[in-house]
XYZ file of C-alpha atoms in Angstrom:
240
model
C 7.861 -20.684 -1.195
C 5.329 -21.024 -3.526
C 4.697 -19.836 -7.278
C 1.659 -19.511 -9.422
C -0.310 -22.892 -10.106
C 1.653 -24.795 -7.065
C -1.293 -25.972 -4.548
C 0.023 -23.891 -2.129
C -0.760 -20.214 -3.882
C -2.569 -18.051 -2.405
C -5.818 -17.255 -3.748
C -7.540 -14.316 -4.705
C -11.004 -13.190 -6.330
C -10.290 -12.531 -10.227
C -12.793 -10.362 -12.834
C -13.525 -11.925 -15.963
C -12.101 -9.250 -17.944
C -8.505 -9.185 -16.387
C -7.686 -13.442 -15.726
C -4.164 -12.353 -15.154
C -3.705 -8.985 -13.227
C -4.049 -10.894 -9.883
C -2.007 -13.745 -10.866
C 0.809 -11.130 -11.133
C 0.342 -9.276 -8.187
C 0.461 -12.541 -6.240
C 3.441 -13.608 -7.836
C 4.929 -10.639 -6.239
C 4.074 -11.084 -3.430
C 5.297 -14.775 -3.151
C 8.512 -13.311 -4.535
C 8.491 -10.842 -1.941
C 8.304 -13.453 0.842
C 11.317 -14.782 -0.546
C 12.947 -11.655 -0.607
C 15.425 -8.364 -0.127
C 21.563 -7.150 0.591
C 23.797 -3.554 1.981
C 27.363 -4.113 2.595
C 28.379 -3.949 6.472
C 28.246 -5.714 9.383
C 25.509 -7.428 9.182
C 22.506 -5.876 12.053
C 19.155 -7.922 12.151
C 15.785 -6.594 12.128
C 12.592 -8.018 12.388
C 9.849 -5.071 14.005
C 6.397 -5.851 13.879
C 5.140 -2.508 11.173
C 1.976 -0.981 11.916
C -0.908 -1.651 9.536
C -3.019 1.512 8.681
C -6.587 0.875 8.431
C -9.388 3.157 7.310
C -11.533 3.797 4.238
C -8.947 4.546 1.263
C -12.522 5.272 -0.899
C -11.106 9.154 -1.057
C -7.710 7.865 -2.708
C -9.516 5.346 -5.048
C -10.909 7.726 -6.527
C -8.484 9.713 -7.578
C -6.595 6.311 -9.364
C -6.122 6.545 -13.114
C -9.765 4.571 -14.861
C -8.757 0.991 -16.232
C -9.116 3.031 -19.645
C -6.207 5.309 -18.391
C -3.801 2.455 -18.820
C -1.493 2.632 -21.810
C -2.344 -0.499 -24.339
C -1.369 -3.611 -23.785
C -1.957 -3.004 -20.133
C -5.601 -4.332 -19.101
C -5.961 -3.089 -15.790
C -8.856 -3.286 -12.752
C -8.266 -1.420 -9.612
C -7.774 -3.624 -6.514
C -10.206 -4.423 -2.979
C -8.704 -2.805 -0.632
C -8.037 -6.342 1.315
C -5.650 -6.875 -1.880
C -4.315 -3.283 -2.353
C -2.455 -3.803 0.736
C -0.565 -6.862 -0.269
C 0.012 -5.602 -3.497
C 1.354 -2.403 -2.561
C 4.027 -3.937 0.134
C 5.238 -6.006 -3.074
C 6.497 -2.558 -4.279
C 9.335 -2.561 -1.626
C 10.382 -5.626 -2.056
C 10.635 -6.021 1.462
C 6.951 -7.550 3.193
C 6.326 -6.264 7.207
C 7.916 -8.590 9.881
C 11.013 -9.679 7.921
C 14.028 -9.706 9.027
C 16.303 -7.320 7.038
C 19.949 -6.561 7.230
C 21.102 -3.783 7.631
C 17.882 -3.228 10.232
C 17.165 0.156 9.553
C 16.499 -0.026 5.582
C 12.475 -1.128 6.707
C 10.617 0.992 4.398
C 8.572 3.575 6.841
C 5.087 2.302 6.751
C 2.118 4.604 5.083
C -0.293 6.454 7.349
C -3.349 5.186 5.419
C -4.643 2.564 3.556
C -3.301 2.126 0.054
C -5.173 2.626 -3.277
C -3.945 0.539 -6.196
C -4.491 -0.266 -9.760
C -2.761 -2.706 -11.556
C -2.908 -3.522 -15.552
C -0.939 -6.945 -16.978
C 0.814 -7.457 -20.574
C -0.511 -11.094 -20.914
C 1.761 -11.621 -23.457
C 4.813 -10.425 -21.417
C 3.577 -11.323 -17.503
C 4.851 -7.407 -16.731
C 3.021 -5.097 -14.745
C 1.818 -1.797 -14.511
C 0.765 -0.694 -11.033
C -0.312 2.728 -9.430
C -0.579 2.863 -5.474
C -1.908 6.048 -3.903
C -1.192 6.396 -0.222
C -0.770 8.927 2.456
C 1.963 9.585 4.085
C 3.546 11.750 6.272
C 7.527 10.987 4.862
C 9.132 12.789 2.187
C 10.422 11.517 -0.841
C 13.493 12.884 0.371
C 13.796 10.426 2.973
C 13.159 7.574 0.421
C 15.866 8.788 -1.311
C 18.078 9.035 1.333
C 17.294 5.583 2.574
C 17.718 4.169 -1.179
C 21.268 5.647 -1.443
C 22.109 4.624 1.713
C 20.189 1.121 1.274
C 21.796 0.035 -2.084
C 21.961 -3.645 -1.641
C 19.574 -5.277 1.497
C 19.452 -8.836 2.477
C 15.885 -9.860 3.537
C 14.810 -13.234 5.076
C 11.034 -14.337 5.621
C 9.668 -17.836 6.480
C 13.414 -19.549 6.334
C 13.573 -18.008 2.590
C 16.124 -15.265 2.031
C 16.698 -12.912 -0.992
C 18.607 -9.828 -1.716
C 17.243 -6.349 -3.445
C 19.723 -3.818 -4.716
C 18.244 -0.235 -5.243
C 19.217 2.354 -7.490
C 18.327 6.281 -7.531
C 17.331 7.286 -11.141
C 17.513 10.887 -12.137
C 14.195 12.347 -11.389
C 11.454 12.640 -13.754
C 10.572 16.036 -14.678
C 7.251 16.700 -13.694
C 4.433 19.285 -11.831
C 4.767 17.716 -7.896
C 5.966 18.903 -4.904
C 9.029 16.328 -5.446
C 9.880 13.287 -7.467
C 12.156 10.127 -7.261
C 13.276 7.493 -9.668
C 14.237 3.737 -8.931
C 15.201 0.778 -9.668
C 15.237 -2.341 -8.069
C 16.099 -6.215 -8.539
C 14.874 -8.789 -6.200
C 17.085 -12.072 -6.631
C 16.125 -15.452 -4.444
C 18.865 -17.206 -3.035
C 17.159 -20.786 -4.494
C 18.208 -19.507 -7.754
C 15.816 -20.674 -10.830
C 13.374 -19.688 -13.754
C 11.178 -16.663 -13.111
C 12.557 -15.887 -9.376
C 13.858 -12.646 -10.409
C 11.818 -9.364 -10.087
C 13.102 -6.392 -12.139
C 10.503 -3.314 -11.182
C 11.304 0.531 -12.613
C 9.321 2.925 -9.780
C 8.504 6.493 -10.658
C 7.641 8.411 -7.092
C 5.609 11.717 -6.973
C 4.210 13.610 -3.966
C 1.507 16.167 -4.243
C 0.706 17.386 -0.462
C 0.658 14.021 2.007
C -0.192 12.028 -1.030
C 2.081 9.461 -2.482
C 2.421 8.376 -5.759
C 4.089 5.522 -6.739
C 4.165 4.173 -10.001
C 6.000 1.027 -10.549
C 6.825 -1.302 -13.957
C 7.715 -4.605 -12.785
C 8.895 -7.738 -15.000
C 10.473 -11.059 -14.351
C 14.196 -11.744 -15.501
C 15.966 -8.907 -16.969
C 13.941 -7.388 -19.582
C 13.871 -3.765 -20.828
C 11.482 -1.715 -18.463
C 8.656 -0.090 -20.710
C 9.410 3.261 -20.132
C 7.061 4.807 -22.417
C 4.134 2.791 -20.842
C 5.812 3.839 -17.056
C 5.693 7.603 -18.560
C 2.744 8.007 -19.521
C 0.744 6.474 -17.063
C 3.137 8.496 -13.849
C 2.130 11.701 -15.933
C -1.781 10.487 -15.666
C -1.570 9.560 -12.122
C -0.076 12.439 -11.114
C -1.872 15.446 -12.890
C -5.416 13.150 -11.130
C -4.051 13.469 -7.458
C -3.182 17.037 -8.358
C -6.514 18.212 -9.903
C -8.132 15.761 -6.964
């Protein structure tokens, strides 16, 4: 496993104005390779997900602008050949592992993601907004977060473990809503292997909105940040 400035990180294309956002979104995604445990017997999984494909130019558009992002968050909206990687992150769980108990794979998206993602430079944290179609309710999710409170996820010979835990909803104008949290731990232990991310879910017709804080260690989620900008996103996708 790799982390950011090791020769073996991944690389991806970064604007001048936002040096870090990609950093971060890589980091997750290394993290998430190293990644997600429910009590049990323990039950295997690794199925090949499907991979939609197709222009997700309708959904980008309806992203929060950069300037939507509360302050300190300096945000750029991803290429779509990133938006995919960085919305998997989100899960915790990346396609093709092998997770225990096998039937807490998150149910793959019928379209291409959207995402936007604005970095605290001073704090590493992240604010990111995925738009995606889908044709699962947030019900389900729920469901499969209650019944998926603690998953054990290998990938590449690395394993980690990511405990959910269903919020109270957030009371706002969608067809439904669900809050989480989760913690991603490594089994390697050590410095800044730890992913903390608070995830506000809306749904407004087959459109998902997912709205996700995510830190490293255990810091304090900002909430008003996460607030403000799942309020923004949402009332967008709903006035299209």
């Amino acid at each position: 496993m790799t982390v950011p400035d090791s020769p073996g990180r991944r690389r991806l294309p970064r604007p001048r104005r936002a040096p870090a956002v990609l950093g971060i979104a890589v980091l997750g995604g290394v993290l998430a390779a190293c990644s997600t445990t429910v009590s049990g017997q323990p039950q295997a999984s690794q199925i090949p997900q499907p991979v939609a494909t197709g222009d997700n130019s309708e959904l980008a558009r309806l992203l929060p602008n950069p300037s939507q992002f509360p302050s300190p968050y300096l945000a750029i909206t991803l290429p779509p050949e990133t938006a995919g990687q960085a919305a998997r992150d989100l899960d915790g769980i990346l396609p093709g592992a092998q997770v225990d108990p096998g039937d807490c794979m998150p149910t793959p998206p019928v379209s291409d993601p959207a995402v936007s993602v604005g970095t605290d430079d001073s704090t590493r944290a992240t604010l990111t907004v995925e738009l995606v179609r889908t044709d699962q309710t947030l019900s389900a999710v729920e469901q499969q977060a209650q019944r998926c409170g603690s998953v054990r996820v290998t990938q590449s010979g690395t394993t980690a473990t990511v405990t959910t835990e269903v919020l109270p909803p957030p009371p706002l104008d969608a067809d439904e809503t669900v809050a989480l949290r989760r913690t991603v731990r490594s089994e390697t232990g050590g410095p800044g292997l730890t992913r903390t991310m608070q995830t506000l879910l809306g749904q407004v017709g087959d459109v998902r909105i997912n709205v996700t804080y995510m830190s490293f260690g255990d810091d304090k989620p900002d909430g008003e940040a996460l607030d403000s900008l799942f309020t923004t996103a949402v009332s967008k996708v709903r006035k299209g």
